[in-house]
XYZ file of C-alpha atoms in Angstrom:
298
model
C 29.143 -9.347 -39.889
C 29.584 -5.729 -38.714
C 25.993 -4.997 -39.703
C 24.736 -8.002 -37.702
C 26.694 -6.861 -34.646
C 25.281 -3.330 -35.011
C 21.695 -4.638 -35.255
C 22.210 -6.850 -32.196
C 23.669 -3.929 -30.253
C 20.751 -1.666 -31.185
C 18.263 -4.336 -30.104
C 20.092 -4.742 -26.795
C 20.046 -0.993 -26.181
C 16.350 -0.834 -27.090
C 15.455 -3.608 -24.624
C 17.589 -1.990 -21.925
C 15.948 1.396 -22.529
C 12.452 -0.128 -22.392
C 13.273 -1.982 -19.170
C 14.600 1.191 -17.550
C 11.508 3.131 -18.660
C 9.203 0.458 -17.202
C 11.128 0.550 -13.914
C 10.896 4.345 -13.823
C 7.117 4.206 -14.272
C 6.856 1.614 -11.532
C 8.991 3.658 -9.126
C 6.743 6.694 -9.662
C 3.980 4.672 -7.977
C 6.015 2.774 -5.391
C 6.060 4.028 -1.793
C 8.292 2.551 0.899
C 9.293 2.656 4.544
C 11.715 0.487 6.509
C 11.248 -0.461 10.157
C 13.023 -2.951 12.422
C 14.717 -4.727 9.535
C 11.587 -5.090 7.406
C 10.880 -3.139 4.218
C 7.265 -2.234 3.487
C 5.960 -1.142 0.088
C 2.673 0.066 -1.373
C 1.721 0.278 -5.041
C -1.587 -0.028 -6.928
C -3.421 -0.760 -3.671
C -1.108 -3.712 -2.976
C 0.778 -4.062 0.324
C 4.217 -5.697 0.156
C 6.674 -6.669 2.874
C 10.213 -8.015 2.665
C 12.555 -9.198 5.371
C 15.669 -11.325 5.343
C 16.672 -14.055 7.770
C 20.156 -15.482 8.146
C 19.328 -19.176 7.921
C 19.581 -22.210 5.680
C 17.081 -22.682 2.869
C 14.723 -25.520 3.780
C 11.019 -26.020 4.379
C 11.606 -26.533 8.084
C 13.607 -23.335 8.607
C 11.198 -21.267 6.483
C 8.194 -22.405 8.532
C 10.124 -21.724 11.751
C 11.772 -18.390 10.908
C 8.844 -16.774 9.076
C 6.133 -17.438 11.662
C 4.633 -14.014 10.967
C 3.324 -15.367 7.654
C 1.692 -18.451 9.244
C 3.082 -20.778 6.575
C 3.267 -24.520 7.277
C 5.892 -26.882 5.864
C 3.165 -28.803 4.028
C 2.232 -25.644 2.112
C 5.729 -25.205 0.653
C 5.090 -27.236 -2.493
C 5.693 -24.965 -5.485
C 8.652 -23.098 -6.950
C 8.691 -20.257 -9.474
C 10.891 -21.178 -12.443
C 11.269 -17.513 -13.462
C 13.252 -16.828 -10.275
C 16.872 -17.907 -10.698
C 17.522 -18.735 -7.044
C 16.012 -21.720 -5.197
C 12.589 -20.667 -3.951
C 9.121 -21.601 -2.767
C 5.911 -19.653 -3.173
C 2.526 -20.014 -1.496
C -0.814 -18.524 -2.554
C -3.610 -17.938 -0.045
C -7.105 -16.587 -0.662
C -9.235 -15.877 2.396
C -12.813 -14.601 2.375
C -12.773 -12.007 5.160
C -16.386 -10.953 4.488
C -19.024 -11.777 1.850
C -17.521 -11.053 -1.603
C -14.335 -9.688 -0.017
C -11.290 -11.867 -0.708
C -7.864 -11.225 0.796
C -5.341 -12.431 -1.799
C -1.824 -13.087 -0.513
C 1.254 -14.515 -2.221
C 4.404 -15.401 -0.282
C 7.823 -15.923 -1.869
C 10.744 -17.458 0.022
C 13.988 -17.072 -1.906
C 17.495 -18.271 -1.075
C 20.109 -15.500 -1.170
C 23.810 -15.264 -0.403
C 22.916 -14.061 3.108
C 20.125 -16.501 3.915
C 16.454 -16.388 2.934
C 14.228 -13.486 1.924
C 10.504 -13.643 2.666
C 8.447 -11.380 0.394
C 4.669 -11.081 0.766
C 2.145 -9.441 -1.579
C -1.355 -8.753 -0.248
C -4.436 -7.083 -1.754
C -8.221 -7.125 -1.593
C -10.142 -8.743 -4.464
C -7.201 -8.855 -6.866
C -3.768 -10.253 -7.591
C -1.316 -8.729 -10.078
C 1.127 -11.457 -11.141
C 2.854 -9.210 -13.690
C 3.589 -6.617 -11.011
C 4.995 -9.312 -8.733
C 7.383 -10.390 -11.504
C 8.512 -6.789 -12.013
C 9.104 -6.070 -8.340
C 10.672 -9.326 -7.165
C 14.067 -8.873 -8.892
C 14.223 -5.221 -7.827
C 13.635 -6.210 -4.200
C 15.913 -9.257 -4.229
C 18.770 -7.358 -5.899
C 18.414 -4.298 -3.636
C 17.566 -2.113 -6.625
C 14.876 -0.032 -4.922
C 16.503 3.420 -4.557
C 16.788 4.692 -0.987
C 15.073 7.858 -2.211
C 11.821 5.841 -2.376
C 11.867 5.341 1.397
C 10.190 7.814 3.728
C 11.857 8.668 7.039
C 10.176 7.207 10.112
C 10.566 10.530 11.920
C 7.952 12.653 10.214
C 8.599 16.248 9.225
C 7.465 16.218 5.613
C 6.325 13.454 3.270
C 6.087 12.838 -0.467
C 2.393 12.726 -1.314
C 2.087 11.400 -4.869
C 4.888 13.621 -6.127
C 4.302 16.660 -3.908
C 6.271 17.453 -0.769
C 3.834 17.916 2.104
C 4.918 19.589 5.334
C 3.613 17.947 8.518
C 4.135 18.413 12.223
C 6.416 16.093 14.149
C 3.475 14.777 16.159
C 2.326 12.841 13.077
C 3.349 9.206 12.731
C 3.325 6.384 10.224
C 0.700 3.709 10.940
C 1.948 1.733 7.950
C 3.371 2.436 4.527
C 1.382 5.338 2.969
C -0.744 5.516 6.121
C -0.341 8.704 8.159
C -1.965 9.648 11.462
C -1.789 13.056 13.148
C -3.339 12.922 16.663
C -6.478 15.109 16.814
C -5.813 16.184 13.208
C -7.022 13.166 11.209
C -5.627 10.131 9.428
C -5.296 9.084 5.804
C -3.992 6.179 3.773
C -3.376 6.308 0.052
C -1.986 4.389 -2.888
C -0.712 5.443 -6.309
C -2.149 3.616 -9.331
C -1.500 3.292 -13.050
C -5.223 3.682 -13.895
C -8.207 5.552 -12.483
C -10.304 2.375 -12.653
C -7.892 0.586 -10.321
C -7.877 3.546 -7.918
C -11.697 3.532 -7.806
C -11.748 -0.230 -7.232
C -9.342 0.120 -4.305
C -11.441 2.782 -2.546
C -14.605 0.742 -3.066
C -12.896 -2.354 -1.654
C -11.793 -0.386 1.420
C -15.363 0.843 1.903
C -16.685 -2.723 1.687
C -14.133 -3.896 4.266
C -15.073 -1.101 6.695
C -18.788 -1.680 6.157
C -18.371 -5.382 6.977
C -16.723 -4.791 10.357
C -18.684 -5.657 13.497
C -17.203 -2.961 15.776
C -19.814 -0.415 14.686
C -22.141 0.505 11.851
C -22.475 2.982 8.989
C -25.178 5.518 9.955
C -24.766 7.936 7.027
C -23.482 7.684 3.446
C -23.491 10.292 0.669
C -21.614 11.583 -2.378
C -20.071 15.048 -1.965
C -18.186 17.426 -4.265
C -14.560 18.042 -3.302
C -11.314 19.436 -4.640
C -8.673 16.753 -4.208
C -5.147 17.952 -4.995
C -6.776 20.664 -7.106
C -9.039 18.329 -9.107
C -12.843 18.433 -8.844
C -14.128 14.951 -8.013
C -16.889 13.169 -6.134
C -16.030 11.675 -2.757
C -17.988 9.148 -0.751
C -18.551 10.448 2.791
C -19.473 7.930 5.461
C -20.187 8.347 9.160
C -19.308 5.261 11.184
C -20.897 4.949 14.641
C -19.026 3.324 17.525
C -21.624 4.070 20.240
C -21.963 1.207 22.685
C -18.766 -0.363 21.366
C -15.851 -1.054 23.686
C -12.505 -1.279 21.920
C -8.925 -0.088 22.305
C -9.338 2.205 19.285
C -12.422 3.935 20.701
C -10.906 4.121 24.172
C -7.741 5.820 22.921
C -9.567 8.369 20.772
C -12.451 9.148 23.084
C -14.596 9.630 19.988
C -17.978 8.133 19.215
C -18.240 8.591 15.448
C -15.681 8.469 12.666
C -16.219 10.475 9.465
C -14.530 8.829 6.477
C -13.939 10.137 2.941
C -13.184 7.790 0.028
C -11.612 9.469 -3.014
C -10.118 8.302 -6.321
C -8.656 11.004 -8.559
C -6.007 11.832 -11.167
C -2.980 13.354 -9.452
C -0.040 14.589 -11.525
C 1.377 11.679 -13.605
C -0.738 8.960 -11.979
C -3.962 8.236 -10.102
C -4.504 8.135 -6.356
C -6.884 6.238 -4.099
C -7.196 7.878 -0.700
C -9.197 7.145 2.453
C -9.275 9.986 4.988
C -10.905 10.007 8.411
C -11.348 11.955 11.631
C -13.122 11.520 14.961
C -15.999 13.729 16.075
C -13.810 15.067 18.920
C -10.800 15.894 16.713
C -9.805 19.514 16.089
C -12.106 20.298 13.164
C -11.535 23.626 11.389
C -14.214 25.952 9.917
C -13.632 24.173 6.584
C -15.282 21.101 8.100
C -11.997 19.174 8.043
C -9.039 18.695 10.392
C -5.681 20.049 9.280
C -4.279 16.800 7.824
C -7.226 16.370 5.466
C -7.067 20.072 4.531
C -3.590 19.408 3.133
C -5.045 17.388 0.247
C -8.779 18.089 0.060
C -11.258 20.970 0.122
C -15.015 20.594 0.534
C -16.898 22.500 -2.162
C -19.633 24.820 -0.926
């Protein structure tokens, strides 16, 4: 009997250790910010949002209280049996351009305080296993506060490296930083290089499909990204003759964009960096924000 108890205990400890290790690996890739009561996450090129509403759990209240997700009562048909609490989930796949599918999954889960609405969104992919890993961590408030970046920017964690920035920089979204006149970049941390490359290619396809302008130049260039020699795709996007709020605010006519996927420390990073033709461009050929992570090879 004692031997059976010992074996059971060892198995329990082994499972617990494996679970903790898996969570640690996941948290190495997870980035987060919190704004106006909503938590935003980014991992593996997937955008996630979570916000709670103090309300009763019903189809009617979900459709009414979570209008941001544009979910109708008639769409609340399915529940996930792996989630212990009462819940509904909705899957939506929208073709936003030829061969570009926006995959979104919405979970509405009853909690002791009301209802949580959690959305997963990505281009041309859905990772059900990742959703199952993250859902209990989010619902049980097990995401460490150390994962969250401060909204007031002074320095940020860039894939495991502390990066000093000026206070004029601001978050445009989770893992999406803009520094006026000094460039903008968004990034995601991935478990594999293949997934990082896929994410940058998907972002290029989305930009190329937009009607606000057109790609007038495209080439592969050699760069050092976080100290690693890689190829980057450099694109020049022309806004001439286009009237939009974005162009009006920047005053620029062309946007130079770099798409990079590279190994960075323990993981892999996809990164899209851009700057306007009238930004403050240094002799390196880059504005200061992009210089923080990338160097153009001569």
